[in-house]
Coordinates of C-alpha atoms in Angstrom, one line a residue:
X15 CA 12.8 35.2 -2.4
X16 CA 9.8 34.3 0.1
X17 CA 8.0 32.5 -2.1
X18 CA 11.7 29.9 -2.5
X19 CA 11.7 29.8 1.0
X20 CA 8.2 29.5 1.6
X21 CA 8.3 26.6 -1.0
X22 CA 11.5 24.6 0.4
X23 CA 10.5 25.1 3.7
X24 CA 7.3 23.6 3.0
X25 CA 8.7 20.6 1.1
X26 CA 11.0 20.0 3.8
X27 CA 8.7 19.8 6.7
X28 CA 6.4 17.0 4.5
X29 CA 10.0 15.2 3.7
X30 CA 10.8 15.5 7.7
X31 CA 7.2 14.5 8.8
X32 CA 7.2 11.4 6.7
X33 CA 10.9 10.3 6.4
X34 CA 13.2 12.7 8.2
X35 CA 11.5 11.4 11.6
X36 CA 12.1 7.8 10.9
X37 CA 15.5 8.7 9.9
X38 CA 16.2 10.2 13.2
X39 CA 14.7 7.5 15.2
X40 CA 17.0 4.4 13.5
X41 CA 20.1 7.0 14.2
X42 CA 19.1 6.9 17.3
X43 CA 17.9 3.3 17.8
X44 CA 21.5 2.3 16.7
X45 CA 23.4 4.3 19.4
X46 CA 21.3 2.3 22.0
X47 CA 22.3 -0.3 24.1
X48 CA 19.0 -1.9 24.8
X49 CA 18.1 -4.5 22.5
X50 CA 15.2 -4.5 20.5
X51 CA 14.4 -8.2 21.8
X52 CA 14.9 -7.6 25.6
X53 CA 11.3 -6.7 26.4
X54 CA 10.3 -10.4 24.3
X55 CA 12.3 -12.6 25.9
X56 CA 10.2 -13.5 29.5
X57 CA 8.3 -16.2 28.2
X58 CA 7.4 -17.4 31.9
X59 CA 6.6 -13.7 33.2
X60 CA 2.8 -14.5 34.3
X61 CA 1.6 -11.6 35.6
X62 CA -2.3 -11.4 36.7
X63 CA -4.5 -9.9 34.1
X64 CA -7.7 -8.2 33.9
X65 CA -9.0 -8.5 29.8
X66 CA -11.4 -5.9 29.1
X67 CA -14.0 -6.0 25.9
X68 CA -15.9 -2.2 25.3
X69 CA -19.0 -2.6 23.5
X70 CA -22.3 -0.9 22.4
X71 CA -24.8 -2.7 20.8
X72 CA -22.6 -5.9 20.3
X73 CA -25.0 -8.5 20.4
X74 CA -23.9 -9.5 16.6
X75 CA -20.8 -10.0 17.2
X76 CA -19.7 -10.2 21.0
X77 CA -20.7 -14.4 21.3
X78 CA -18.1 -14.5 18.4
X79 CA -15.4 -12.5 20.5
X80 CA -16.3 -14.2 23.6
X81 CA -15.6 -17.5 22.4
X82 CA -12.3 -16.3 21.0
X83 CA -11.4 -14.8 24.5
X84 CA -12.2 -17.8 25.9
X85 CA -9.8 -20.0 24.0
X86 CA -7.3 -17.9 24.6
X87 CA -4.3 -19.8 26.9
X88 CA -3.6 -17.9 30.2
X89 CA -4.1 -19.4 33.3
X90 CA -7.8 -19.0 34.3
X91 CA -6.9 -18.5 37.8
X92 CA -4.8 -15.1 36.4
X93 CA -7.2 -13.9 33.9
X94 CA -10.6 -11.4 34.5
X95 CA -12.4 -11.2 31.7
X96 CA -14.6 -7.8 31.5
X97 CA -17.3 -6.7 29.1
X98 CA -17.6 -3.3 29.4
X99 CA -21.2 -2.0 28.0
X100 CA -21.7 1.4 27.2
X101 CA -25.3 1.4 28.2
X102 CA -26.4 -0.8 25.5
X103 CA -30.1 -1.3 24.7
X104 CA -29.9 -4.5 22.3
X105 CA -29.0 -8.0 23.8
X106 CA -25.4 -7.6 24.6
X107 CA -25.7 -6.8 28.1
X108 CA -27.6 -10.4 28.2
X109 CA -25.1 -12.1 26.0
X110 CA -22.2 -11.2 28.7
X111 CA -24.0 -12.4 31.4
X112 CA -25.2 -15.8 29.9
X113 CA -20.9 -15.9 29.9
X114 CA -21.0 -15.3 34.0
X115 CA -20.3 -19.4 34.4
X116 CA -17.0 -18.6 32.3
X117 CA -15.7 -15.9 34.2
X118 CA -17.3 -13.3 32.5
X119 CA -18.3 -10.5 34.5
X120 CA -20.3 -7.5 32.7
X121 CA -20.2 -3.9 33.8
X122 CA -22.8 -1.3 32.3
X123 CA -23.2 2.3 32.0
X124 CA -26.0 4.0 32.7
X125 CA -25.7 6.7 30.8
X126 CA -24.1 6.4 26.9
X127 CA -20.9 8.4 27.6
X128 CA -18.4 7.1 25.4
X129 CA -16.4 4.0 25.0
X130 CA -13.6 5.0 27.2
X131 CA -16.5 6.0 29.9
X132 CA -17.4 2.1 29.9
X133 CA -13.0 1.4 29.8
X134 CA -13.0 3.7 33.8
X135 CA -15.8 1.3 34.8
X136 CA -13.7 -2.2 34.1
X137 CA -10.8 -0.2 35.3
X138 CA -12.3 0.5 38.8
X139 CA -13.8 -3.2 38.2
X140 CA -10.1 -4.4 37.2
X141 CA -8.1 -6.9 39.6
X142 CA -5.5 -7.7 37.3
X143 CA -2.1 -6.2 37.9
X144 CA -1.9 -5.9 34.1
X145 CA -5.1 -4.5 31.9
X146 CA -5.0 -5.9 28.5
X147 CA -8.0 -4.0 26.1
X148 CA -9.7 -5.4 23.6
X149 CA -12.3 -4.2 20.4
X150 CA -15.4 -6.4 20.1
X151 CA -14.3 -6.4 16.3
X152 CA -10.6 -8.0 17.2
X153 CA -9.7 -11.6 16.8
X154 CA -6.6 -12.6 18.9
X155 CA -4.0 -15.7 18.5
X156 CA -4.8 -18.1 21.4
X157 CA -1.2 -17.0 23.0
X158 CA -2.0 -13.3 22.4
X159 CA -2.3 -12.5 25.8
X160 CA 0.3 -14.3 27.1
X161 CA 2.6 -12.2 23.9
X162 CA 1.5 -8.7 25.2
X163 CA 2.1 -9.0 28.7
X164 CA 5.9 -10.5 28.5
X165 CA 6.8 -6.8 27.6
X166 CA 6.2 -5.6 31.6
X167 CA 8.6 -7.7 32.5
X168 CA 10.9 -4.7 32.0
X169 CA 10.0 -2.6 34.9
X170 CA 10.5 0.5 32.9
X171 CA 7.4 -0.3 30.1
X172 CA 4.2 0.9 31.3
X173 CA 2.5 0.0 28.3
X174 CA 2.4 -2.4 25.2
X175 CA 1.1 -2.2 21.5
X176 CA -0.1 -5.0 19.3
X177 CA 0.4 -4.6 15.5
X178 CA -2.5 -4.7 13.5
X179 CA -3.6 -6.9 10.2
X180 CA -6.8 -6.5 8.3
X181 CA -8.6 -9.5 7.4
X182 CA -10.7 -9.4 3.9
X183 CA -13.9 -10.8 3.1
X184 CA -12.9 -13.7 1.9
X185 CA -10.3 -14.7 4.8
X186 CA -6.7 -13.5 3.2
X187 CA -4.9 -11.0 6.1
X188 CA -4.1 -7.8 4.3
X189 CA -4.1 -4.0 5.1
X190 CA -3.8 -0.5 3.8
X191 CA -1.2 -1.4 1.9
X192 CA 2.0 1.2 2.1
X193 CA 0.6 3.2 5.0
X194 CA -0.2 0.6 7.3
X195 CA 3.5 -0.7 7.0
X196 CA 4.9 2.5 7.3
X197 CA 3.2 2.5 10.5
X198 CA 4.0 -0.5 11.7
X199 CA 7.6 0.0 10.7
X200 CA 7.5 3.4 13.1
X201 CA 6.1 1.6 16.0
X202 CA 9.6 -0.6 15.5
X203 CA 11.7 2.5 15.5
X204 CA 10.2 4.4 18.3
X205 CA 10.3 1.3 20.3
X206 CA 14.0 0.7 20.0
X207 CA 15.0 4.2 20.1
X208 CA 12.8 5.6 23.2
X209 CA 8.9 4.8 23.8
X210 CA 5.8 5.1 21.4
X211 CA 3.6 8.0 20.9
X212 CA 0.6 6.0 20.7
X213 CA -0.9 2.7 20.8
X214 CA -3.6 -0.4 18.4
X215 CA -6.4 1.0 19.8
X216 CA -7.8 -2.0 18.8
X217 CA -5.6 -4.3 21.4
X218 CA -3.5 -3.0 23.7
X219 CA -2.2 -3.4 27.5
X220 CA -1.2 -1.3 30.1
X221 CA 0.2 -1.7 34.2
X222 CA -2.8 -0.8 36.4
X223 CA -1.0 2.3 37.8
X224 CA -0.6 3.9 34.7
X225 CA -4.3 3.5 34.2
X226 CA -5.2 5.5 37.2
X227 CA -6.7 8.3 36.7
X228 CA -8.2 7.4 33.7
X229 CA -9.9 10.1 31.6
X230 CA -13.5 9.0 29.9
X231 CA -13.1 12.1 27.2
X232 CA -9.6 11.2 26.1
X233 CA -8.7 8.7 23.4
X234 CA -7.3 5.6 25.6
X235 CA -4.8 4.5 23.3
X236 CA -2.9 7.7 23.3
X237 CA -3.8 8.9 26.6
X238 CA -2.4 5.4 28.2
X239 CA 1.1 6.4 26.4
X240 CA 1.2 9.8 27.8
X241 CA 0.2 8.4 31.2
X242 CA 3.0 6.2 30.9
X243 CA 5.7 8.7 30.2
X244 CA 4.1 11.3 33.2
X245 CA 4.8 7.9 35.3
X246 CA 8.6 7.7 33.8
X247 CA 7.6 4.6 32.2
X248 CA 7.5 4.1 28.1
X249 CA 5.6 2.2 25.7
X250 CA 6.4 -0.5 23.3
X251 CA 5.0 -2.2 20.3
X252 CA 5.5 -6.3 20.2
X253 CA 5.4 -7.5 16.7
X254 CA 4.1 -10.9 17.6
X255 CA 1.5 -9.6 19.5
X256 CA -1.2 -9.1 16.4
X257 CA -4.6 -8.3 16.3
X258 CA -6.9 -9.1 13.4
X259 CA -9.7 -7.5 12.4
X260 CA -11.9 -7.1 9.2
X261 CA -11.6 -4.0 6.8
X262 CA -14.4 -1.3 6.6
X263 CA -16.7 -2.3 4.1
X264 CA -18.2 1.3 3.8
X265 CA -15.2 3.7 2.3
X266 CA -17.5 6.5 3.7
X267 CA -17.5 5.6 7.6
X268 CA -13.7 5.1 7.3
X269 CA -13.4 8.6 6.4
X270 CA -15.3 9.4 9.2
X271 CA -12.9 7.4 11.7
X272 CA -10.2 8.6 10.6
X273 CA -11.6 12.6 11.2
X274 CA -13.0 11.6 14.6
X275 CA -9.2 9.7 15.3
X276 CA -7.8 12.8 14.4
X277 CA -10.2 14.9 16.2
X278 CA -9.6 13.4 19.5
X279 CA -5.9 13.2 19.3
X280 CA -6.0 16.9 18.9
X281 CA -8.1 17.5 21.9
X282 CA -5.6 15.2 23.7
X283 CA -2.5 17.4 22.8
X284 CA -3.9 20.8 23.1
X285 CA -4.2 19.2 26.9
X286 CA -1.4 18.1 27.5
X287 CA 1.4 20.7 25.9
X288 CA 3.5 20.3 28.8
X289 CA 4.6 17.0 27.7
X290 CA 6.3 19.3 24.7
X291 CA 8.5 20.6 27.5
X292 CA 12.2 19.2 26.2
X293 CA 13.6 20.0 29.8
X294 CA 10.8 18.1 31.1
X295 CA 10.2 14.8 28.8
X296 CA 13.5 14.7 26.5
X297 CA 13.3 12.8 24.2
X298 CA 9.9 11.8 24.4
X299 CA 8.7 15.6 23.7
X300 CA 10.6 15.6 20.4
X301 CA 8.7 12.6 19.6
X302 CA 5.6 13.9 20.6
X303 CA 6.0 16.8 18.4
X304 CA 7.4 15.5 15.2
X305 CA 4.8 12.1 15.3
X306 CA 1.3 14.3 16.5
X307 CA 1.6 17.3 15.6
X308 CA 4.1 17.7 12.2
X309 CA 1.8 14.9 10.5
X310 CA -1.4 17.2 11.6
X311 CA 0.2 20.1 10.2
X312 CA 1.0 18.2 6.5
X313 CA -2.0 19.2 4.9
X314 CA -1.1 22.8 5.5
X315 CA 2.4 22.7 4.4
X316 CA 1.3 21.1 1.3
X317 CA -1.0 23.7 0.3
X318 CA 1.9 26.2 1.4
X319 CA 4.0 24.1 -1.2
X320 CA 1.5 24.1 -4.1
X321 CA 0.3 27.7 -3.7
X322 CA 4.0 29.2 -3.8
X323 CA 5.1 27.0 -6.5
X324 CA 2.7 27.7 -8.8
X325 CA 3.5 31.3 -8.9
X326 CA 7.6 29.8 -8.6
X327 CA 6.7 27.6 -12.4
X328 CA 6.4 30.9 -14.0
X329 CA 9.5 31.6 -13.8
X330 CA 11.9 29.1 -13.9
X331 CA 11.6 25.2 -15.0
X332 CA 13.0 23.8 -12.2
X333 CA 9.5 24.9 -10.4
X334 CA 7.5 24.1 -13.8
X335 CA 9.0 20.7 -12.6
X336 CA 8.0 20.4 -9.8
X337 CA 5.0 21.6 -10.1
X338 CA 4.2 19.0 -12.7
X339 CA 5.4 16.8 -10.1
X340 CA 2.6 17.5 -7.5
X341 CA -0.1 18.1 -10.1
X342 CA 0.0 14.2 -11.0
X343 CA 0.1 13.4 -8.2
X344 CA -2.8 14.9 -6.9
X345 CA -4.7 13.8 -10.1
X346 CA -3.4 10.2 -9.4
X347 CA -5.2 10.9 -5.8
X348 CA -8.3 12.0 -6.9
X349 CA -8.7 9.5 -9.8
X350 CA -7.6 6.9 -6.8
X351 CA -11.0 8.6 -5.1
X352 CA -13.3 8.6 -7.8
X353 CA -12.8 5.1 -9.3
X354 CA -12.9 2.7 -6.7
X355 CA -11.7 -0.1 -9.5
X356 CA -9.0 1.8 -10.8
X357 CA -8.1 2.7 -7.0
X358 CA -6.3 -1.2 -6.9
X359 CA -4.0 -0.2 -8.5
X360 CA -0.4 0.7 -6.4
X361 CA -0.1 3.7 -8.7
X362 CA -3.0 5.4 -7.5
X363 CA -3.9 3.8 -4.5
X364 CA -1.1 5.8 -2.3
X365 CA -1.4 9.1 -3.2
X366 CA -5.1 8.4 -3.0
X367 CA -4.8 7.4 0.6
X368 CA -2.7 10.0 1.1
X369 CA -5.3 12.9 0.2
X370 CA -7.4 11.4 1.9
X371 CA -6.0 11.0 5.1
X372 CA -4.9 14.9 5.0
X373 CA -8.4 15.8 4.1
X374 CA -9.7 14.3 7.1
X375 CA -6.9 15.8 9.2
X376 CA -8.0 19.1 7.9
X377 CA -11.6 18.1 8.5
X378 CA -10.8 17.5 12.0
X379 CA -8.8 20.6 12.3
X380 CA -11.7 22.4 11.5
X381 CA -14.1 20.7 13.6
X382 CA -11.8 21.7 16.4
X383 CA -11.6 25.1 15.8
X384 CA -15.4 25.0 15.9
X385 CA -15.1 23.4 19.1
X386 CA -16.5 19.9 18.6
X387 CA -15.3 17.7 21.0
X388 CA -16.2 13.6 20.6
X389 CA -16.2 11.1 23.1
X390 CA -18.9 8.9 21.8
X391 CA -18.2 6.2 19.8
X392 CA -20.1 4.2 17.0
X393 CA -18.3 0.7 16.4
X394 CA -17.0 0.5 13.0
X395 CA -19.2 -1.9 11.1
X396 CA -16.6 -4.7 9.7

């Protein structure tokens, strides 16, 4: 009788973290009144902005970015444009300031402390009633600024998400396929039913108030959310506000991302468990816990799921099923893994993803129980 119970339950909380969730949140998106276009409509809202570029050791690929931030069409007159070095030693620190006739104004670290450590520096630095962040690796639309900011002219938004696309090696926008969608598709959800959980790390903006204080050992694009909601204020994702970037070329350091993401958005939570308080943060809390911290607990409900039903398969079929069920699955994940050719294909490439992305989240789990805490960051190589 346990074991049933420990196996249903199990299956359950996966079906809830991955589909029961988003069910919830389009219930509730349809019983309210706001529309899901409101936030999109202020085409004239102008607002002053500070744009702010973190970098280490750019000098490959900041000229590139600058001259993309520089073609982008906001008034000059209402537009800072920030590089923020975190105490580089190569020529990017040069390469901003050979910008300075622009309207390029560098800020530097003198001691490596992390890339949201360089983010408090253009903050203090920042006179733009809006701050829009930006990765050195992110290509924006010429009106992309002018997209993310129209969302503040609802007084209640403190902060805005783009949506991201991958760009391949040979130009064509793409992604990871099914996950990246699903994503994307949640941002929708949460936005129309409440606020978002978190933000594109990659391109986001925020009000200046909700930026202050700003924490240099937190990951900024879920910190900025939960600053948000402690200010009353919510976060939204615009899908026409995209940012393009180019896929990880090496499978290995994308693992690694994903473990350090995961890492840090632990260390984030475990600090801030009063925002769980229901009495406190309504909604939002229920968010916070079904979008953090069910997906983080997945990988452990899966192996609750696959231990009890293989003693369950013994002695009925129904579990024999099921079991069968999760076994090819798993083998489709690891074949996915192992083969990098045969990975293309849609059959393996999911469930591949999938194991991976609850390996690294028990990686990370791990590392925090160790008590590994990372706030340095090395740039993804695209």
């Amino acid at each position: 009788m346990l074991l049933t119970i420990a196996f249903w339950s199990a299956a359950a909380f996966v079906l809830y973290a991955y589909a029961g969730y988003p069910l919830a949140l389009w219930l509730i998106g349809l019983c309210r009144t706001r529309s899901e276009r409101r936030e999109f409509q202020s085409e004239a809202f102008c607002p002053t902005v500070t744009f702010v570029i973190a970098a280490h050791n750019e000098e490959r690929r900041l000229p590139e970015k600058l001259q993309n931030t520089l073609t982008l069409e906001y008034p000059r007159s209402r537009l800072q444009v920030i590089v923020a070095s975190d105490c580089s030693t190569d020529a990017t620190d040069e390469i901003a300031r050979s910008y300075s006739s622009d309207g390029v104004t560098l800020v530097r670290a003198t001691e490596r402390k992390g890339k949201e450590n360089a983010q408090r520096l253009a903050v203090e630095a920042a006179t733009g009633e809006v701050i829009v962040f930006s990765d050195v690796a992110t290509i924006l639309q010429p009106d992309g600024v002018q997209r993310i900011v129209r969302g503040f002219a609802d007084p209640t938004v403190g902060c805005v998400s783009s949506v991201d696309r991958f760009i391949e090696a040979d130009g064509k926008v793409s992604g990871e396929g099914a996950y990246v969608r699903y994503e994307m598709l949640l941002r929708r959800l949460e936005t129309r039913a409440n606020t978002l959980v978190g933000l594109s790390g990659s391109f986001f903006a925020a009000r200046r108030a909700v930026c202050t204080p700003w924490a240099t050992d937190l990951p900024s694009d879920f910190n900025t959310v939960l600053n948000s909601v402690r200010h009353g204020l919510r976060g939204i994702s615009d899908p026409e506000s995209v940012g393009y970037y180019r896929n990880i070329a090496d499978e290995k350091k994308e693992y690694s991302r994903k473990v350090r993401t995961v890492l840090r958005g632990i260390s984030t939570l475990m600090r801030s468990l009063s925002l769980l308080n229901p009495w406190t943060y309504g909604l939002f809390s229920w968010q916070l816990f079904s979008h953090k911290l069910c997906r983080w607990l997945v990988p452990f409900a899966l192996l609750l799921a696959l231990v009890s039903n293989s003693v369950l398969a013994a002695k009925n079929p129904l579990y024999l099923a099921t079991l069968s069920v999760q076994a090819v699955f798993y083998a489709a994940g690891v074949v996915g893994i192992a083969a990098p050719m045969v990975a293309r294909a849609a059959l393996v490439k999911i469930p591949a993803f999938f194991l991976i992305v609850n390996m690294s989240i028990v990686s990370a789990w791990w590392r925090y129980a160790k008590g590994e805490r990372r706030t340095l960051w090395t740039p993804s190589q695209r």
